mmCIF file of C-alpha atoms and ligand atoms in Angstrom:
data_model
loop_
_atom_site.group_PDB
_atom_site.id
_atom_site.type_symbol
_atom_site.label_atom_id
_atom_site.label_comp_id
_atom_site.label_asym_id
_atom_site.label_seq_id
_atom_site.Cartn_x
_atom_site.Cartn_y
_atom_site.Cartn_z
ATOM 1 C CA UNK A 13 24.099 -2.537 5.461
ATOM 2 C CA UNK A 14 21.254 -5.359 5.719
ATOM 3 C CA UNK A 15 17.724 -4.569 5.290
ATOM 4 C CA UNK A 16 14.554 -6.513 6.470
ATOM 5 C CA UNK A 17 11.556 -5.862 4.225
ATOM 6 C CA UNK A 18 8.346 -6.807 6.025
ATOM 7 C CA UNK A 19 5.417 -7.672 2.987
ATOM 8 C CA UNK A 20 7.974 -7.555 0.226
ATOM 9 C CA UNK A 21 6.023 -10.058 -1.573
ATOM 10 C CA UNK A 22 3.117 -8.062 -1.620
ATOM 11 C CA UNK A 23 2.416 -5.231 -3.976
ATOM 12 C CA UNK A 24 4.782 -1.720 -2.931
ATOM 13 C CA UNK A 25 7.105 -3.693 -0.946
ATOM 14 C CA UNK A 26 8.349 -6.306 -3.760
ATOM 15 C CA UNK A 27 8.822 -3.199 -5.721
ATOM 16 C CA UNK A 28 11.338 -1.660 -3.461
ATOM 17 C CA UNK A 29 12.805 -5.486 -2.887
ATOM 18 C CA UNK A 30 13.217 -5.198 -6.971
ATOM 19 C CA UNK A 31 15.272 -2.386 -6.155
ATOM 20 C CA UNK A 32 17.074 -2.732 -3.180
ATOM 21 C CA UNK A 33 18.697 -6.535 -3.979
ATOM 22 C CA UNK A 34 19.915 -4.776 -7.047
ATOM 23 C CA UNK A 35 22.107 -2.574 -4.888
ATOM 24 C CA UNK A 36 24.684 -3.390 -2.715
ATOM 25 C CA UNK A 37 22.439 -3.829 0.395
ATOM 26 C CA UNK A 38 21.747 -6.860 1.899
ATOM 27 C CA UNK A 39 18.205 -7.643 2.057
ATOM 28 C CA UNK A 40 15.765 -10.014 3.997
ATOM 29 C CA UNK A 41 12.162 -10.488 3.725
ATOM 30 C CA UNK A 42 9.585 -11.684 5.747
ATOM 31 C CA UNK A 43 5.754 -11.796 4.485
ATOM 32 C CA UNK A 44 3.513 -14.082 5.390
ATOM 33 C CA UNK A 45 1.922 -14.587 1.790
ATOM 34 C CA UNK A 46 -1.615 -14.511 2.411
ATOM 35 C CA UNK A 47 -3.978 -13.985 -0.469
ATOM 36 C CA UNK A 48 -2.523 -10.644 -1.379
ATOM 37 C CA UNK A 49 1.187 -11.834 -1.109
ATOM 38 C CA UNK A 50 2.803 -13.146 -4.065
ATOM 39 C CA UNK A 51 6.285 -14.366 -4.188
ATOM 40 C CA UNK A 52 6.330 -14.577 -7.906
ATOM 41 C CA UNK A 53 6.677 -10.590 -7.667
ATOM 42 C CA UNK A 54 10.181 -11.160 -6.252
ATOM 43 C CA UNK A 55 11.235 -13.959 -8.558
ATOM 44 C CA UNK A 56 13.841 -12.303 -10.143
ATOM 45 C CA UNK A 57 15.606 -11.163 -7.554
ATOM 46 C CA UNK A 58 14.795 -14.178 -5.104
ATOM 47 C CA UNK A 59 18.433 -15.676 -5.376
ATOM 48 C CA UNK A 60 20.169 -12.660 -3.890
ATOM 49 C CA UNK A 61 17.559 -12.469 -0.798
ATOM 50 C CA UNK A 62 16.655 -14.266 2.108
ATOM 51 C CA UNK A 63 12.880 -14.931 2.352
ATOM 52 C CA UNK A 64 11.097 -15.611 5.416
ATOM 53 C CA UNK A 65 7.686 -16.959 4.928
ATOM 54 C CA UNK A 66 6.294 -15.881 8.699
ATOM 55 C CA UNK A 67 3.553 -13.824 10.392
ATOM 56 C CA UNK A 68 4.977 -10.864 11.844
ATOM 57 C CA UNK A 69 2.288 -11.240 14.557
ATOM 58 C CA UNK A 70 4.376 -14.275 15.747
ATOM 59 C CA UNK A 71 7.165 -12.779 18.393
ATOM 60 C CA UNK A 72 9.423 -16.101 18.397
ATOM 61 C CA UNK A 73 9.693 -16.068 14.437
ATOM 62 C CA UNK A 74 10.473 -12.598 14.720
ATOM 63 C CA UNK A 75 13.089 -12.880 17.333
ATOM 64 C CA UNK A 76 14.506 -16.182 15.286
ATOM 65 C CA UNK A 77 15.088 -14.363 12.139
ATOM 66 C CA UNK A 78 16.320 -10.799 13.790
ATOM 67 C CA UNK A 79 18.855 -12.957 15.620
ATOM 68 C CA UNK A 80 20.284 -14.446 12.176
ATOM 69 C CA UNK A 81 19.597 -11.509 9.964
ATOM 70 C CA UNK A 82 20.689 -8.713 12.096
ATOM 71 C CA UNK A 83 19.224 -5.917 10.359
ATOM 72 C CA UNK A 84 20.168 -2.190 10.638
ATOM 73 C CA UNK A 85 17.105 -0.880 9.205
ATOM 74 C CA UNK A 86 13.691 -2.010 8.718
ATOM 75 C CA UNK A 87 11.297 -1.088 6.617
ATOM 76 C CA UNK A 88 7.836 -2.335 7.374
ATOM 77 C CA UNK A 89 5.049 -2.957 4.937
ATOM 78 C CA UNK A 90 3.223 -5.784 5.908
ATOM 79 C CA UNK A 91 0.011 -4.924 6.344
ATOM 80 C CA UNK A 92 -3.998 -5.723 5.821
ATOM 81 C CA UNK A 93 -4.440 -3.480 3.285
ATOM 82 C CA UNK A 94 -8.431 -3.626 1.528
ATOM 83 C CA UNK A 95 -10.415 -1.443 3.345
ATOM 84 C CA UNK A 96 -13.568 -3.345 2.041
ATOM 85 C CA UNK A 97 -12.198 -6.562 3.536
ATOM 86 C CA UNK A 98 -11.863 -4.520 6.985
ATOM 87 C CA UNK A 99 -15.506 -4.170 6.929
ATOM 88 C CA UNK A 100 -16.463 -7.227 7.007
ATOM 89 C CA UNK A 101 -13.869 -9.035 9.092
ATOM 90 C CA UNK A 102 -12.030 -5.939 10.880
ATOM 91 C CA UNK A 103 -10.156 -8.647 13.763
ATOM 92 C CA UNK A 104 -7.211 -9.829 11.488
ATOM 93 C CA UNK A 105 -6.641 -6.234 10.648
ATOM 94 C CA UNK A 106 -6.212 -5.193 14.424
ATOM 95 C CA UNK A 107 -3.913 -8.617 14.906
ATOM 96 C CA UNK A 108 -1.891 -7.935 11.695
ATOM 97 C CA UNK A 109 -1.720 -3.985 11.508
ATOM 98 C CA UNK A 110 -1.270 -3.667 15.243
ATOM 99 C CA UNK A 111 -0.061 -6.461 17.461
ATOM 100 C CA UNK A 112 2.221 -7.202 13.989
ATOM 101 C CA UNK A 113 3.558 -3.396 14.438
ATOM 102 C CA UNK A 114 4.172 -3.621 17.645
ATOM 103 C CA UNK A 115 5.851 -6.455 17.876
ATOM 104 C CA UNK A 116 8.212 -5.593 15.142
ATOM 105 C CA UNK A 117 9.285 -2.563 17.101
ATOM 106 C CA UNK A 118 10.012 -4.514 20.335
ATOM 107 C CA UNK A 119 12.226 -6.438 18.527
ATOM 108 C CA UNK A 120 13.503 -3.930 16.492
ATOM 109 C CA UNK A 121 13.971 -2.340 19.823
ATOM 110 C CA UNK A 122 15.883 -5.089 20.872
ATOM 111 C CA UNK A 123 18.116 -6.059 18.420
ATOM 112 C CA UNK A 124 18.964 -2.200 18.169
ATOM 113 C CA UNK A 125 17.787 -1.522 14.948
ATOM 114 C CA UNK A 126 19.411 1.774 13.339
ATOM 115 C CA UNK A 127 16.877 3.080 11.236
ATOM 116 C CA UNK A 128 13.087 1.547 11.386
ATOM 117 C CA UNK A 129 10.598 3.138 8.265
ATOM 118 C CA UNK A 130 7.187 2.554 9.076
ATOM 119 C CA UNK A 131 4.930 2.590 5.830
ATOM 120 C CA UNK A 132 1.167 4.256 6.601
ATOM 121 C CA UNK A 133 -1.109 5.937 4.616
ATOM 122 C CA UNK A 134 -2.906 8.843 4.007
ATOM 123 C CA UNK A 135 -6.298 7.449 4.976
ATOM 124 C CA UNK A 136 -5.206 8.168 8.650
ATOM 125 C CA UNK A 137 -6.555 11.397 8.344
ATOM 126 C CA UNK A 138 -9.723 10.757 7.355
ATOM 127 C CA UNK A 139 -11.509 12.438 4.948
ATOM 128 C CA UNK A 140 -12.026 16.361 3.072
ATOM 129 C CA UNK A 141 -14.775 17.573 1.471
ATOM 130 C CA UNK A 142 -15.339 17.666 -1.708
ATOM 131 C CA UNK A 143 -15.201 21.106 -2.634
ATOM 132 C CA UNK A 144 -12.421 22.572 -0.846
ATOM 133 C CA UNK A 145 -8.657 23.077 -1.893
ATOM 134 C CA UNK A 146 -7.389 21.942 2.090
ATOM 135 C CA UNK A 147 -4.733 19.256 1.718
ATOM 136 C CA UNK A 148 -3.597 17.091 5.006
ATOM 137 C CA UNK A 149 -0.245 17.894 6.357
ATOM 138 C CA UNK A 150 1.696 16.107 8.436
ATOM 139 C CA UNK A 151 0.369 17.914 11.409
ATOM 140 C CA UNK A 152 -3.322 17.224 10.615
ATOM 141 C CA UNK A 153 -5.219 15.202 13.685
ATOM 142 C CA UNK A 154 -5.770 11.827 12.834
ATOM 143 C CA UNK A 155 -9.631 10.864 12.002
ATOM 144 C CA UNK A 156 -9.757 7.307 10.936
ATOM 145 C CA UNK A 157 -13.251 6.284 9.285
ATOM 146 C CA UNK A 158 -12.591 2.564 8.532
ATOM 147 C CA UNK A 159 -11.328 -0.309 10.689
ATOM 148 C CA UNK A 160 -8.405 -0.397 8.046
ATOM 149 C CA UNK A 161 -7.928 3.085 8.056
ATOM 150 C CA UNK A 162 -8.293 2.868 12.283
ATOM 151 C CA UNK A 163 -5.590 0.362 12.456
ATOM 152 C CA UNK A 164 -3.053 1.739 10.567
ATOM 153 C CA UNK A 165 -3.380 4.823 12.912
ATOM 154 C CA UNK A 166 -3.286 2.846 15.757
ATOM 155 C CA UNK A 167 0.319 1.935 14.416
ATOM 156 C CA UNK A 168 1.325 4.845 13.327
ATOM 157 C CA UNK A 169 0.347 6.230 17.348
ATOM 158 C CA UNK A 170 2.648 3.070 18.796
ATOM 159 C CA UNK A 171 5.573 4.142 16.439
ATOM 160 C CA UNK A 172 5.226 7.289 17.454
ATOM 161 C CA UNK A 173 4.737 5.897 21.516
ATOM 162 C CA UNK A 174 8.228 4.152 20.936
ATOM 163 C CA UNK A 175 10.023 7.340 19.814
ATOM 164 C CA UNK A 176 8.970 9.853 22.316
ATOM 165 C CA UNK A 177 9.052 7.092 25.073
ATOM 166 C CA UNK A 178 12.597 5.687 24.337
ATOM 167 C CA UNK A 179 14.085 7.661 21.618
ATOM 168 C CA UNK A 180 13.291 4.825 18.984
ATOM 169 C CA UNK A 181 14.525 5.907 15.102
ATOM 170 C CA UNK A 182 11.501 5.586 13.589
ATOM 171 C CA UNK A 183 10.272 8.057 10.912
ATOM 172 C CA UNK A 184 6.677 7.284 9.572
ATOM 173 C CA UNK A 185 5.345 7.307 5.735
ATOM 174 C CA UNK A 186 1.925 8.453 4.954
ATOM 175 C CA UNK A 187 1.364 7.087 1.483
ATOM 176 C CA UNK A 188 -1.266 8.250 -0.913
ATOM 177 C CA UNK A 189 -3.319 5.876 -3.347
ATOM 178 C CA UNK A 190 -0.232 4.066 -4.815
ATOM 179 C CA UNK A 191 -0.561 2.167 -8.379
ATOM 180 C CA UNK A 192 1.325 -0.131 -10.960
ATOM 181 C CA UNK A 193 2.556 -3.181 -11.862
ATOM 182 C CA UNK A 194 1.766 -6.353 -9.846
ATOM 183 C CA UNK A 195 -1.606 -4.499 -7.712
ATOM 184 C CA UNK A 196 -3.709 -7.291 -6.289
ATOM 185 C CA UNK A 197 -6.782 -6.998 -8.477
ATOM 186 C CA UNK A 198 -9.077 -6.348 -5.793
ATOM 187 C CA UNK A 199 -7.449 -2.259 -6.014
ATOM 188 C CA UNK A 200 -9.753 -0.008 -8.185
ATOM 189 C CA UNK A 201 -7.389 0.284 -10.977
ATOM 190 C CA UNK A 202 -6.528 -3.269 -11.287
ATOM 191 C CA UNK A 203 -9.818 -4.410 -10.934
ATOM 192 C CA UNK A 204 -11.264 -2.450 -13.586
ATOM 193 C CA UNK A 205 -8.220 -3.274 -15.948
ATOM 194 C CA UNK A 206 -8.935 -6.993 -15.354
ATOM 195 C CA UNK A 207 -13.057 -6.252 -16.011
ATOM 196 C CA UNK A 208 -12.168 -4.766 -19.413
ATOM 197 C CA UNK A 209 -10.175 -6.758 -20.750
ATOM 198 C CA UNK A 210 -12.411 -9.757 -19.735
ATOM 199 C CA UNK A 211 -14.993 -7.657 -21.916
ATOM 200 C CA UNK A 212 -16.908 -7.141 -18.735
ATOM 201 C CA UNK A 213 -18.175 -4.041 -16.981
ATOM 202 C CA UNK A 214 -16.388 -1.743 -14.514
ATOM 203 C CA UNK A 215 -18.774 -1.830 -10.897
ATOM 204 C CA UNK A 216 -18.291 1.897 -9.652
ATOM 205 C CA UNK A 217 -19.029 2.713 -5.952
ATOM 206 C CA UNK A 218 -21.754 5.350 -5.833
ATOM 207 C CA UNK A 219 -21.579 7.758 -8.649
ATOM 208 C CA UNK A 220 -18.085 8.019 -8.801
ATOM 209 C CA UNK A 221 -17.539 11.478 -7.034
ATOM 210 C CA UNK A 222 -14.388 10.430 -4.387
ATOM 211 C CA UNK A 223 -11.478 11.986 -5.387
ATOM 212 C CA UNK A 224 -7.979 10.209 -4.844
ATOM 213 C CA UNK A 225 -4.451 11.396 -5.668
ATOM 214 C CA UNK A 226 -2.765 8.050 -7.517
ATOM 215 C CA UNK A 227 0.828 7.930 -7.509
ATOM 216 C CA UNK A 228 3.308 5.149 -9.569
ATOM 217 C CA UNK A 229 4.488 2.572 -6.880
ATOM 218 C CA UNK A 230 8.286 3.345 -8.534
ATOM 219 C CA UNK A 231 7.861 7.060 -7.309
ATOM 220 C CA UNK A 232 7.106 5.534 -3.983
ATOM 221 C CA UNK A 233 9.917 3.270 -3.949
ATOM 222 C CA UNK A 234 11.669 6.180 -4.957
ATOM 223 C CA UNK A 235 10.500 8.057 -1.588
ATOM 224 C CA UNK A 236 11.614 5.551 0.660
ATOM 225 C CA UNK A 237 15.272 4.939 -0.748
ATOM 226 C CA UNK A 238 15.268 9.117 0.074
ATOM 227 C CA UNK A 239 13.895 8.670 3.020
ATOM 228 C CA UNK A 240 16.194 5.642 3.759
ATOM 229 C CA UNK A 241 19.607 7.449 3.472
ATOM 230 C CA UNK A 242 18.491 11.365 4.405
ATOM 231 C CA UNK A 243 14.697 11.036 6.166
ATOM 232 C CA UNK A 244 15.008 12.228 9.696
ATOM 233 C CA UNK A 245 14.492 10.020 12.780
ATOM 234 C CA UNK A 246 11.272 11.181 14.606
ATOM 235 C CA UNK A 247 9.520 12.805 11.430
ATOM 236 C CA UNK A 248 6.213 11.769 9.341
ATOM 237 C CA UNK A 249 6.634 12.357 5.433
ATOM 238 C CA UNK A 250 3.482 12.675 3.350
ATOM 239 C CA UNK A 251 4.335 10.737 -0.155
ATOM 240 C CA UNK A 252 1.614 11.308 -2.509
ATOM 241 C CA UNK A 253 0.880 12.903 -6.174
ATOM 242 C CA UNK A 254 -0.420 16.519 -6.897
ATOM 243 C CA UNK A 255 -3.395 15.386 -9.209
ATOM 244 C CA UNK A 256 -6.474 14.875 -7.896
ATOM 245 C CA UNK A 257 -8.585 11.871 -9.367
ATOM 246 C CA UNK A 258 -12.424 11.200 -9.371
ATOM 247 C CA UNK A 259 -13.048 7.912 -9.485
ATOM 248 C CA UNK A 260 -14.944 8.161 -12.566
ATOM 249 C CA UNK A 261 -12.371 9.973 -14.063
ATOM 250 C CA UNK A 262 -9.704 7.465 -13.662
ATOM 251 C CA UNK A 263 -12.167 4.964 -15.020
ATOM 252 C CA UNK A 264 -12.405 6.981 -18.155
ATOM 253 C CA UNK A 265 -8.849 7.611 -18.451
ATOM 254 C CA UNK A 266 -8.657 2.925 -18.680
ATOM 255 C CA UNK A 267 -11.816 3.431 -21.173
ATOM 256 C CA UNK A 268 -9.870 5.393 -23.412
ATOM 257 C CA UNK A 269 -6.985 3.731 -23.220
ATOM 258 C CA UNK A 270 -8.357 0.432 -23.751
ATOM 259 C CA UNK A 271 -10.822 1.635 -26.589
ATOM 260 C CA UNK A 272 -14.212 0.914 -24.924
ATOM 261 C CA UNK A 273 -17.468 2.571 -24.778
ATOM 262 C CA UNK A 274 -18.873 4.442 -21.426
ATOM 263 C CA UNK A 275 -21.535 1.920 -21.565
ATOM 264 C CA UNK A 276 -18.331 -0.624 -19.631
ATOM 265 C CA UNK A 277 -19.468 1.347 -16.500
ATOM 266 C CA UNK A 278 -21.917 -0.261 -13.812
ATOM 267 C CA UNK A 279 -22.747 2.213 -11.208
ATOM 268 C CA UNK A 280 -23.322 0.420 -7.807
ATOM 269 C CA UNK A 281 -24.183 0.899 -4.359
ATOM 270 C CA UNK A 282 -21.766 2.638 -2.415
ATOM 271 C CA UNK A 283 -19.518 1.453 0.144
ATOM 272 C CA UNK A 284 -20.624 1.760 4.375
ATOM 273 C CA UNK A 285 -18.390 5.044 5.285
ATOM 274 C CA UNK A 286 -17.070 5.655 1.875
ATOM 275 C CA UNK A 287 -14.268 8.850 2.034
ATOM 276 C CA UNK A 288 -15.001 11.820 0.217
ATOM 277 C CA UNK A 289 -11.621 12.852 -0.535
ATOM 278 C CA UNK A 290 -8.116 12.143 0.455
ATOM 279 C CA UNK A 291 -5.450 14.645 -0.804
ATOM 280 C CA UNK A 292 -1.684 15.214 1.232
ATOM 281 C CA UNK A 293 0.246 18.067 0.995
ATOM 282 C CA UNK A 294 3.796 16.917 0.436
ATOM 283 C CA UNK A 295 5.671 20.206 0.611
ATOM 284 C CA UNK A 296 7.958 18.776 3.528
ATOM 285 C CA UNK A 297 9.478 15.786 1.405
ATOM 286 C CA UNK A 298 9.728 18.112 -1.498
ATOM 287 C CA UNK A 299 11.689 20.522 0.849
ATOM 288 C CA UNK A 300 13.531 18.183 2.838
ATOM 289 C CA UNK A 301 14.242 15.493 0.707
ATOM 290 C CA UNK A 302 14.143 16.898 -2.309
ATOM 291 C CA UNK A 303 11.761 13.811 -3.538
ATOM 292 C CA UNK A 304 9.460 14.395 -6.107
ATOM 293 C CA UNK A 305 6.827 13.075 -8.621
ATOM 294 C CA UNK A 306 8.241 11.570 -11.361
ATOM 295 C CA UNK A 307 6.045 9.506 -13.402
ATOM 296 C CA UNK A 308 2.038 11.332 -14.663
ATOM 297 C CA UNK A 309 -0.818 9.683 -14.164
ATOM 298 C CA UNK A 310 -1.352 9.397 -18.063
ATOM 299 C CA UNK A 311 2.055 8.151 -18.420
ATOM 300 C CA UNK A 312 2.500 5.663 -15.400
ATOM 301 C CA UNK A 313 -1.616 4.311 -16.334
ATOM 302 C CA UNK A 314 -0.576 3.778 -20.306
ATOM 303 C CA UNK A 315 2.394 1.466 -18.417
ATOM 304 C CA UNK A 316 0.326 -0.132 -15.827
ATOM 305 C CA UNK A 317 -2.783 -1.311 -18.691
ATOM 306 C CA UNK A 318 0.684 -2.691 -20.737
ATOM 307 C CA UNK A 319 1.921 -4.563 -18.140
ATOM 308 C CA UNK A 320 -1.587 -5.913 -17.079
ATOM 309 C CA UNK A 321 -2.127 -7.375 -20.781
ATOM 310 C CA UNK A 322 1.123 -8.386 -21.243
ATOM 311 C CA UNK A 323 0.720 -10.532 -17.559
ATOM 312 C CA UNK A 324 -2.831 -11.855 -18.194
ATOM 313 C CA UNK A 325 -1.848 -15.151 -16.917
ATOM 314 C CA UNK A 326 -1.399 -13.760 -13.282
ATOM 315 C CA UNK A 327 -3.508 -11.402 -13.654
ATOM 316 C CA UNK A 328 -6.727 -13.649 -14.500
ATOM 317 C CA UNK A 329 -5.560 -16.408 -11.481
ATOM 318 C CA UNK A 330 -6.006 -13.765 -8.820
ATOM 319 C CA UNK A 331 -9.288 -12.796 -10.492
ATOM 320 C CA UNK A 332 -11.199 -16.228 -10.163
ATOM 321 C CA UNK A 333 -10.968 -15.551 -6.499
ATOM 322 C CA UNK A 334 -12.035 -11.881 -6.247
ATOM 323 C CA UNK A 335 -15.154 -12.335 -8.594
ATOM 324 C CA UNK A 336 -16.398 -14.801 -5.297
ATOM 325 C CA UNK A 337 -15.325 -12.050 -3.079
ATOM 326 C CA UNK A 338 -16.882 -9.075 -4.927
ATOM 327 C CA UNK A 339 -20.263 -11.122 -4.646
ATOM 328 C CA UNK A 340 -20.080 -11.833 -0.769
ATOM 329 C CA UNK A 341 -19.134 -8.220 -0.911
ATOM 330 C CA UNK A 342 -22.664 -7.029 -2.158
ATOM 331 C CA UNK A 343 -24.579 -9.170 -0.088
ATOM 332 C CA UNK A 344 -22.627 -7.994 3.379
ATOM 333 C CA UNK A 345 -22.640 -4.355 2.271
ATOM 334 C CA UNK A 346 -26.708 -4.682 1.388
ATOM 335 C CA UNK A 347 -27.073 -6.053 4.975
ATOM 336 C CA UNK A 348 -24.766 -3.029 6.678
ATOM 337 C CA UNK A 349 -26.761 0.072 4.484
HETATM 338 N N1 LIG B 28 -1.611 0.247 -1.969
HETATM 339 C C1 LIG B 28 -1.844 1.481 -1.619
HETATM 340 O O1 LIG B 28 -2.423 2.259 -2.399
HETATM 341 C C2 LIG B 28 -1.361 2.004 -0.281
HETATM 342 C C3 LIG B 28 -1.519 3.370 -0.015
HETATM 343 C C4 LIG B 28 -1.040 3.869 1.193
HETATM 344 C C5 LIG B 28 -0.403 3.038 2.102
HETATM 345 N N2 LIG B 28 -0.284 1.714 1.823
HETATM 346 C C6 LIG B 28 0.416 0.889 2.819
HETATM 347 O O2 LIG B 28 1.545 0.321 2.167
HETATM 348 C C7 LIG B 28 1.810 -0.992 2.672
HETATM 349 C C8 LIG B 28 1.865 -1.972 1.533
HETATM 350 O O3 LIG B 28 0.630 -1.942 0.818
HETATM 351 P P1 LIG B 28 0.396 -2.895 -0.438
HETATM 352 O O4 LIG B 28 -0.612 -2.244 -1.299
HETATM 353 O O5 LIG B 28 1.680 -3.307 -1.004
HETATM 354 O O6 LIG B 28 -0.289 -4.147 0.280
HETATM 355 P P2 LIG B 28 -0.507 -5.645 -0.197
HETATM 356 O O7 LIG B 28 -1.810 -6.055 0.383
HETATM 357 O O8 LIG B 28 -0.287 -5.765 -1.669
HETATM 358 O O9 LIG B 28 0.693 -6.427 0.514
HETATM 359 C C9 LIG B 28 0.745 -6.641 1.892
HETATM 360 C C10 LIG B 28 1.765 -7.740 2.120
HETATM 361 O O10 LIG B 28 1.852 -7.975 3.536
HETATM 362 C C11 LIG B 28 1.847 -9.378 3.760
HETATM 363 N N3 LIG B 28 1.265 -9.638 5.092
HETATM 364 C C12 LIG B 28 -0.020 -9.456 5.481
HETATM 365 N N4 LIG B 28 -0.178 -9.834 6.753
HETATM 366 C C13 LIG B 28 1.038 -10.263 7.193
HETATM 367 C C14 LIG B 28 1.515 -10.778 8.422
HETATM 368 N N5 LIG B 28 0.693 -10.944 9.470
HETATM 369 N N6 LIG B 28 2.818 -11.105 8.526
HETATM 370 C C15 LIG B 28 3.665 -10.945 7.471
HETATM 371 N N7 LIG B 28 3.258 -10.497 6.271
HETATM 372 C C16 LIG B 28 1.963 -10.141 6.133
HETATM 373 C C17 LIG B 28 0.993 -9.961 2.643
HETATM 374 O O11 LIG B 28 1.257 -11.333 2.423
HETATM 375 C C18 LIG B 28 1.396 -9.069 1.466
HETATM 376 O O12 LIG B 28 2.501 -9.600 0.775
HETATM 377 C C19 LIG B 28 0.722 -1.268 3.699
HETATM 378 O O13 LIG B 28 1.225 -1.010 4.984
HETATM 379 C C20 LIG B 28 -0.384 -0.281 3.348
HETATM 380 O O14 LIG B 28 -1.142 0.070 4.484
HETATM 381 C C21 LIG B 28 -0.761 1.178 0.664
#
């Protein structure tokens, strides 16, 4: 069987690439390595794949490298993927996250592709209030409140286009808040572990009230191999974890493990359009699959702060470039509120 990654150098895909070129499959990537990709996350395994550094907006490369790899299934990460980046500069996202998508299933279309796994998110759905116990299922409309969040449902509407319009075998992935070794610093968790153990403070959107479900990018990976080898053609599984996160909270939860003092906490103006809550009810994988949670939050944090400090090096290089960003950041966001 040969598998085409798309982003496998960035964050959740290199971790399934990890996997998968450990197995008997044959595996391909393509990922365009902008800032967020990083091929050093598939060093190990880079000898046993074939990497294509290409844009997956770009048809011809496409077509060039499904006409020598051949794949039977592809599973598609590549992606725009900070919603805070989307707000300032929401065209690459649309060019990337939608023209890339739909391109990749026109040629997946093409080259008769047995199996393609489209990777989404929960932030499709838009947001919940705070204070209620409703969960998104799979059926939920889709409300999209950032451009990020808006693109990705725009692909997940032309994956779902190419399988009621020509019986395409597509299933589609709505991920939760996914963390762990190798997150671009930019991600809340990251970020703050890089802050701390710079001996600087953590900025916190707002006061810290949005609640997330986190889940450990290896129980993700996990997810897809199911879904791989038993996930229906035609379905949507929601992948995400059963505890709910405030912001704050997870915040505290680094404090404490790192030893610091509350006092590491700077409280700062919210984000434009900021979601309340995200939580997915994922009953149907559980069900179907038989997939579920492996690794806690307590457990799968405690490994992610380890692997953090014991990678400062790479760690500390991506964060000379986000401190600039954060900074453009609060003057763009001042202008928008
Ligand atoms: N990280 C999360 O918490 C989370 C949650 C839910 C869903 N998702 C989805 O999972 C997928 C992976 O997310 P991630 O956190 O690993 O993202 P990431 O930003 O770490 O990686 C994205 C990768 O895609 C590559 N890429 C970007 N534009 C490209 C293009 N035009 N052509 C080829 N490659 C390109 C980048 O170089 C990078 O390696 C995305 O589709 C994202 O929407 C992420």
């Amino acid at each position: 069987m040969k598998i085409l990654v798309t982003g496998g150098a960035g964050f959740m895909g290199s971790d399934l690439v990890r996997k998968l070129a450990k197995t008997e499959f044959k595996v391909s990537v393509i990922d365009k390595l902008t800032y967020a990709g990083d091929a050093k996350r598939i060093d190990e395994v880079f000898d046993f794949i074939n990497f294509y550094r290409e844009d997956i907006a770009d048809m011809e490369s496409l077509f060039n490298i499904f006409e020598k790899e051949k794949p039977d299934i592809v599973i598609h990460y590549a992606a725009e993927t900070h919603v805070d980046r989307s707000i300032l500069n929401p065209d690459i996202f649309l060019r990337t996250n939608v023209m890339g998508t739909l391109n990749l299933l026109q040629v997946s279309m093409k080259f008769k592709v047995k199996k393609f796994i489209h990777i989404s998110t929960d932030e499709v759905y838009g947001e919940l209030p705070l204070d209620s116990n409703e969960k998104f299922t799979e059926d939920s409309p889709l409300k999209p409140n950032s451009p990020y969040s808006a693109s990705k449902a725009s692909s997940d509407m032309l994956v779902r286009a190419f399988i009621e319009t020509y019986g395409f075998p597509a299933i589609i992935v709505r991920a939760s808040n996914n963390y762990g070794p190798w997150q671009y610093p930019e991600k809340l968790i990251p970020l703050a572990i890089s802050k701390l153990i710079s001996g600087e403070k953590v900025p916190m959107y707002g006061t810290g009230e949005n609640v997330r479900t986190w889940l450990f990018v290896e129980d993700f990976s996990e997810a897809v191999l199911q879904i791989m080898e038993k996930g229906r053609e035609g379905e949507i599984y929601n992948v995400g974890s059963s505890e709910e996160k405030k912001n704050l909270e997870v915040i505290k939860e680094l404090l404490n493990i790192l030893g610091k003092s509350e006092d590491y906490i700077e409280f700062v103006p919210d984000r434009p359009g900021h979601d309340l809550r995200y939580a997915v009810d994922t009953t149907k994988i559980l069900k179907d699959l038989g997939w579920k949670q492996k690794v806690s939050f307590e457990e799968g944090l405690r490994k992610t702060v380890e692997w953090y400090i014991e990678n400062k090096d790479w760690l500390f290089e991506k964060k000379q470039h986000i401190d600039k960003f954060v900074a453009k950041l609060k003057e763009e966001f001042a202008k928008i509120s």
